[in-house]
Amino acid sequence: TKHVVVRLEPWKVIPLENLIAYFQGSGTRLLVEVHDAAEAKLVFETMEVGADGIFLTPSSLDEVRAVRALLESFPQNVRLVRSKITSVRSLGLGDRVCVDTCSLLRSGEGMLVGNSSTGLFLIHAETIETGDVAARPFRVNAGPVHAYIYLPTGTTKYLSELRTGDDVLAVDAKGRTRSVVVGRVKIERRPLLLVEAEIDDRRYSTIVQNAETVRFVTVDGGSLGVSDLRVGSEVLLRVEEGGRHFGMPIRETIAEQ
């Protein structure tokens, strides 16, 4: 059988987990009946891999729209390009944001953050132990409150806008992505560094805490600490044309300096 459609009555998670485990690798696609976007989201996230698809029996047209929006929000891979560091400069104190997630991030993963949405730096998760601090692989020390962060929906938010329960995007050096949930946002006053990079004569910048635990993802999937950044060092960015209006991409001439 190529497809199996399942109706769960009453709707429970444990039977769904058992079905996903049973059909995984069998060659049969498991489709689960759902009534709304909340059930659809759970079907696709259960056991991490989720079911192969859904069979929607909505109660209203609004539920169809909500499920469509959910499907469109699933993270897509992003295109990353290499850039060369042109400047690293100490700044004063500022309010920086640590994004603590409900997931254990992997070595080589991080989040896309920057002063401008047109150039977002891949900031590495705190997966690496130092002599003074244990690894905190659920955390990305992302940058100051004004910085943009890239989301699974393809939109951006200011770091200061993140709240517990929000979805953010984890990205690795190959541009592969996954959605992770924010568990906590820590804002503390810390010394900052301005980091500038260049791609094809265009300059991009971000600001980060001046601390050994802050690292950038490199082209080979490794990481480079801010204390080791030098002019000519290569790090990964996501770049785009145009600007953003309330986090949504827009074709407009915007200069951010």
Tab-separated table of N, CA and C in Angstrom, residues 92-187:
chain	number	residue	atom	x	y	z
A	92	GLY	N	31.138	50.790	23.460
A	92	GLY	CA	30.845	50.878	24.884
A	92	GLY	C	29.889	49.782	25.318
A	93	LEU	N	29.196	50.038	26.424
A	93	LEU	CA	28.236	49.076	26.942
A	93	LEU	C	26.917	49.168	26.184
A	94	GLY	N	26.216	48.054	26.118
A	94	GLY	CA	24.894	48.026	25.497
A	94	GLY	C	24.110	46.831	25.989
A	95	ASP	N	22.827	46.809	25.692
A	95	ASP	CA	21.959	45.710	26.106
A	95	ASP	C	21.981	44.615	25.045
A	96	ARG	N	22.570	43.486	25.393
A	96	ARG	CA	22.656	42.384	24.439
A	96	ARG	C	21.693	41.275	24.824
A	97	VAL	N	21.348	40.462	23.823
A	97	VAL	CA	20.308	39.446	23.965
A	97	VAL	C	20.893	38.052	23.772
A	98	CYS	N	20.694	37.181	24.759
A	98	CYS	CA	20.948	35.750	24.596
A	98	CYS	C	19.613	35.067	24.312
A	99	VAL	N	19.561	34.292	23.233
A	99	VAL	CA	18.358	33.541	22.888
A	99	VAL	C	18.548	32.106	23.370
A	100	ASP	N	17.844	31.742	24.432
A	100	ASP	CA	17.903	30.389	24.980
A	100	ASP	C	16.737	29.585	24.413
A	101	THR	N	17.046	28.518	23.698
A	101	THR	CA	16.012	27.740	23.013
A	101	THR	C	15.644	26.485	23.800
A	102	CYS	N	14.599	25.825	23.347
A	102	CYS	CA	14.179	24.551	23.937
A	102	CYS	C	14.815	23.362	23.220
A	103	SER	N	15.860	23.620	22.446
A	103	SER	CA	16.550	22.570	21.690
A	103	SER	C	18.040	22.611	21.975
A	104	LEU	N	18.694	21.473	21.806
A	104	LEU	CA	20.147	21.418	21.866
A	104	LEU	C	20.676	21.670	20.457
A	105	LEU	N	21.305	22.803	20.265
A	105	LEU	CA	21.851	23.150	18.958
A	105	LEU	C	23.148	22.389	18.731
A	106	ARG	N	23.463	22.148	17.471
A	106	ARG	CA	24.622	21.336	17.121
A	106	ARG	C	25.815	22.213	16.789
A	107	SER	N	26.988	21.620	16.845
A	107	SER	CA	28.185	22.333	16.405
A	107	SER	C	28.023	22.700	14.937
A	108	GLY	N	28.312	23.942	14.604
A	108	GLY	CA	28.123	24.424	13.242
A	108	GLY	C	26.791	25.097	13.003
A	109	GLU	N	25.895	25.053	13.998
A	109	GLU	CA	24.595	25.712	13.888
A	109	GLU	C	24.605	27.054	14.604
A	110	GLY	N	23.722	27.921	14.163
A	110	GLY	CA	23.572	29.206	14.822
A	110	GLY	C	22.324	29.903	14.341
A	111	MET	N	22.308	31.230	14.498
A	111	MET	CA	21.177	32.049	14.070
A	111	MET	C	21.679	33.218	13.245
A	112	LEU	N	20.821	33.682	12.328
A	112	LEU	CA	21.168	34.776	11.426
A	112	LEU	C	20.758	36.106	12.043
A	113	VAL	N	21.766	36.953	12.289
A	113	VAL	CA	21.553	38.208	13.018
A	113	VAL	C	22.375	39.304	12.358
A	114	GLY	N	21.862	40.533	12.368
A	114	GLY	CA	22.650	41.627	11.814
A	114	GLY	C	22.043	42.985	12.070
A	115	ASN	N	22.835	44.025	11.812
A	115	ASN	CA	22.351	45.399	11.942
A	115	ASN	C	21.353	45.748	10.851
A	116	SER	N	21.449	45.060	9.720
A	116	SER	CA	20.543	45.285	8.592
A	116	SER	C	20.012	43.949	8.111
A	117	SER	N	18.756	43.920	7.702
A	117	SER	CA	18.180	42.671	7.201
A	117	SER	C	18.792	42.254	5.872
A	118	THR	N	19.491	43.169	5.202
A	118	THR	CA	20.117	42.827	3.921
A	118	THR	C	21.399	42.022	4.097
A	119	GLY	N	21.947	41.987	5.301
A	119	GLY	CA	23.159	41.222	5.558
A	119	GLY	C	23.155	40.657	6.960
A	120	LEU	N	22.825	39.375	7.089
A	120	LEU	CA	22.703	38.730	8.392
A	120	LEU	C	23.844	37.742	8.599
A	121	PHE	N	24.565	37.890	9.699
A	121	PHE	CA	25.708	37.048	10.041
A	121	PHE	C	25.219	35.787	10.746
A	122	LEU	N	25.875	34.658	10.468
A	122	LEU	CA	25.531	33.401	11.134
A	122	LEU	C	26.325	33.301	12.434
A	123	ILE	N	25.640	33.614	13.546
A	123	ILE	CA	26.256	33.599	14.876
A	123	ILE	C	26.141	32.194	15.459
A	124	HIS	N	27.261	31.632	15.866
A	124	HIS	CA	27.334	30.237	16.321
A	124	HIS	C	26.705	30.059	17.702
A	125	ALA	N	26.078	28.914	17.907
A	125	ALA	CA	25.544	28.565	19.223
A	125	ALA	C	26.686	28.292	20.201
A	126	GLU	N	26.378	28.373	21.490
A	126	GLU	CA	27.401	28.171	22.527
A	126	GLU	C	27.605	26.676	22.783
A	127	THR	N	28.063	25.969	21.763
A	127	THR	CA	28.265	24.519	21.860
A	127	THR	C	29.683	24.142	22.264
A	128	ILE	N	30.561	25.119	22.366
A	128	ILE	CA	31.983	24.852	22.592
A	128	ILE	C	32.378	25.283	24.000
A	129	GLU	N	32.978	24.368	24.736
A	129	GLU	CA	33.443	24.694	26.086
A	129	GLU	C	34.726	25.506	26.019
A	130	THR	N	34.852	26.438	26.942
A	130	THR	CA	36.110	27.152	27.112
A	130	THR	C	36.670	26.779	28.477
A	131	GLY	N	37.854	27.265	28.773
A	131	GLY	CA	38.453	26.955	30.065
A	131	GLY	C	37.704	27.568	31.226
A	132	ASP	N	36.887	28.589	30.938
A	132	ASP	CA	36.208	29.312	32.013
A	132	ASP	C	34.702	29.068	32.061
A	133	VAL	N	34.116	28.650	30.936
A	133	VAL	CA	32.656	28.542	30.856
A	133	VAL	C	32.267	27.214	30.217
A	134	ALA	N	31.296	26.534	30.827
A	134	ALA	CA	30.777	25.299	30.235
A	134	ALA	C	29.940	25.630	29.003
A	135	ALA	N	29.826	24.660	28.103
A	135	ALA	CA	29.000	24.850	26.909
A	135	ALA	C	27.535	24.996	27.307
A	136	ARG	N	26.835	25.834	26.583
A	136	ARG	CA	25.384	25.981	26.738
A	136	ARG	C	24.765	25.825	25.341
A	137	PRO	N	24.646	24.593	24.870
A	137	PRO	CA	24.281	24.363	23.465
A	137	PRO	C	22.859	24.771	23.100
A	138	PHE	N	22.070	25.158	24.069
A	138	PHE	CA	20.722	25.657	23.787
A	138	PHE	C	20.725	27.151	23.489
A	139	ARG	N	21.872	27.808	23.588
A	139	ARG	CA	21.934	29.278	23.580
A	139	ARG	C	22.687	29.830	22.384
A	140	VAL	N	22.192	30.976	21.881
A	140	VAL	CA	22.950	31.815	20.957
A	140	VAL	C	23.028	33.209	21.563
A	141	ASN	N	24.248	33.665	21.823
A	141	ASN	CA	24.475	35.040	22.277
A	141	ASN	C	24.425	35.905	21.023
A	142	ALA	N	23.242	36.426	20.717
A	142	ALA	CA	22.941	36.882	19.367
A	142	ALA	C	23.403	38.299	19.052
A	143	GLY	N	23.256	39.205	19.997
A	143	GLY	CA	23.613	40.586	19.702
A	143	GLY	C	22.744	41.548	20.483
A	144	PRO	N	22.835	42.841	20.186
A	144	PRO	CA	22.087	43.838	20.948
A	144	PRO	C	20.609	43.899	20.559
A	145	VAL	N	19.862	44.635	21.367
A	145	VAL	CA	18.402	44.627	21.267
A	145	VAL	C	17.873	45.111	19.921
A	146	HIS	N	18.637	45.966	19.224
A	146	HIS	CA	18.143	46.542	17.967
A	146	HIS	C	18.327	45.624	16.769
A	147	ALA	N	19.140	44.581	16.908
A	147	ALA	CA	19.532	43.756	15.760
A	147	ALA	C	18.352	42.944	15.231
A	148	TYR	N	18.423	42.644	13.944
A	148	TYR	CA	17.427	41.781	13.311
A	148	TYR	C	17.812	40.317	13.494
A	149	ILE	N	16.792	39.452	13.633
A	149	ILE	CA	16.999	38.009	13.622
A	149	ILE	C	16.050	37.398	12.598
A	150	TYR	N	16.547	36.416	11.853
A	150	TYR	CA	15.779	35.784	10.767
A	150	TYR	C	14.927	34.649	11.329
A	151	LEU	N	13.667	34.568	10.876
A	151	LEU	CA	12.694	33.635	11.430
A	151	LEU	C	12.309	32.551	10.420
A	152	PRO	N	11.680	31.456	10.893
A	152	PRO	CA	11.284	30.375	9.983
A	152	PRO	C	10.315	30.822	8.891
A	153	THR	N	9.573	31.887	9.131
A	153	THR	CA	8.598	32.385	8.161
A	153	THR	C	9.238	33.187	7.041
A	154	GLY	N	10.565	33.414	7.111
A	154	GLY	CA	11.232	34.256	6.128
A	154	GLY	C	11.144	35.725	6.462
A	155	THR	N	10.573	36.042	7.607
A	155	THR	CA	10.502	37.418	8.082
A	155	THR	C	11.585	37.641	9.134
A	156	THR	N	11.673	38.874	9.631
A	156	THR	CA	12.623	39.192	10.693
A	156	THR	C	11.901	39.825	11.870
A	157	LYS	N	12.568	39.793	13.011
A	157	LYS	CA	12.138	40.535	14.194
A	157	LYS	C	13.352	41.219	14.785
A	158	TYR	N	13.104	42.257	15.578
A	158	TYR	CA	14.170	42.777	16.421
A	158	TYR	C	14.393	41.781	17.555
A	159	LEU	N	15.634	41.633	17.983
A	159	LEU	CA	15.908	40.726	19.103
A	159	LEU	C	15.101	41.104	20.340
A	160	SER	N	14.862	42.397	20.530
A	160	SER	CA	14.111	42.860	21.698
A	160	SER	C	12.658	42.402	21.675
A	161	GLU	N	12.160	41.975	20.503
A	161	GLU	CA	10.762	41.557	20.378
A	161	GLU	C	10.548	40.079	20.677
A	162	LEU	N	11.615	39.298	20.770
A	162	LEU	CA	11.462	37.861	20.997
A	162	LEU	C	10.872	37.586	22.374
A	163	ARG	N	10.005	36.582	22.435
A	163	ARG	CA	9.358	36.187	23.675
A	163	ARG	C	9.365	34.666	23.805
A	164	THR	N	9.200	34.179	25.025
A	164	THR	CA	9.074	32.745	25.262
A	164	THR	C	7.952	32.166	24.398
A	165	GLY	N	8.260	31.067	23.719
A	165	GLY	CA	7.280	30.420	22.855
A	165	GLY	C	7.388	30.787	21.395
A	166	ASP	N	8.161	31.830	21.071
A	166	ASP	CA	8.362	32.196	19.666
A	166	ASP	C	9.187	31.131	18.946
A	167	ASP	N	9.016	31.034	17.641
A	167	ASP	CA	9.847	30.166	16.806
A	167	ASP	C	10.967	30.989	16.182
A	168	VAL	N	12.184	30.469	16.245
A	168	VAL	CA	13.324	31.094	15.573
A	168	VAL	C	13.998	30.038	14.704
A	169	LEU	N	14.895	30.489	13.841
A	169	LEU	CA	15.486	29.592	12.852
A	169	LEU	C	16.922	29.246	13.211
A	170	ALA	N	17.197	27.944	13.332
A	170	ALA	CA	18.573	27.463	13.479
A	170	ALA	C	19.095	27.107	12.090
A	171	VAL	N	20.317	27.550	11.782
A	171	VAL	CA	20.895	27.394	10.445
A	171	VAL	C	22.307	26.842	10.576
A	172	ASP	N	22.698	25.921	9.683
A	172	ASP	CA	24.081	25.453	9.696
A	172	ASP	C	24.843	26.021	8.502
A	173	ALA	N	26.109	25.656	8.385
A	173	ALA	CA	26.988	26.257	7.378
A	173	ALA	C	26.563	25.937	5.949
A	174	LYS	N	25.806	24.873	5.758
A	174	LYS	CA	25.332	24.511	4.421
A	174	LYS	C	23.978	25.130	4.094
A	175	GLY	N	23.461	25.938	5.025
A	175	GLY	CA	22.177	26.583	4.805
A	175	GLY	C	20.981	25.747	5.196
A	176	ARG	N	21.223	24.571	5.773
A	176	ARG	CA	20.116	23.734	6.225
A	176	ARG	C	19.506	24.338	7.481
A	177	THR	N	18.198	24.257	7.588
A	177	THR	CA	17.512	24.968	8.663
A	177	THR	C	16.577	24.052	9.442
A	178	ARG	N	16.244	24.497	10.626
A	178	ARG	CA	15.170	23.880	11.407
A	178	ARG	C	14.604	24.933	12.346
A	179	SER	N	13.342	24.787	12.663
A	179	SER	CA	12.675	25.719	13.564
A	179	SER	C	12.874	25.258	15.003
A	180	VAL	N	13.237	26.191	15.885
A	180	VAL	CA	13.391	25.884	17.305
A	180	VAL	C	12.593	26.904	18.114
A	181	VAL	N	12.193	26.504	19.302
A	181	VAL	CA	11.322	27.328	20.146
A	181	VAL	C	12.152	28.092	21.176
A	182	VAL	N	11.818	29.354	21.355
A	182	VAL	CA	12.484	30.174	22.370
A	182	VAL	C	11.957	29.791	23.749
A	183	GLY	N	12.872	29.426	24.634
A	183	GLY	CA	12.487	29.125	26.011
A	183	GLY	C	12.629	30.317	26.932
A	184	ARG	N	13.598	31.163	26.612
A	184	ARG	CA	13.880	32.324	27.472
A	184	ARG	C	14.717	33.310	26.677
A	185	VAL	N	14.541	34.587	26.968
A	185	VAL	CA	15.370	35.633	26.380
A	185	VAL	C	16.051	36.385	27.518
A	186	LYS	N	17.378	36.415	27.492
A	186	LYS	CA	18.147	37.103	28.540
A	186	LYS	C	18.741	38.389	27.975
A	187	ILE	N	18.384	39.510	28.575
A	187	ILE	CA	18.927	40.805	28.162
A	187	ILE	C	19.772	41.351	29.307
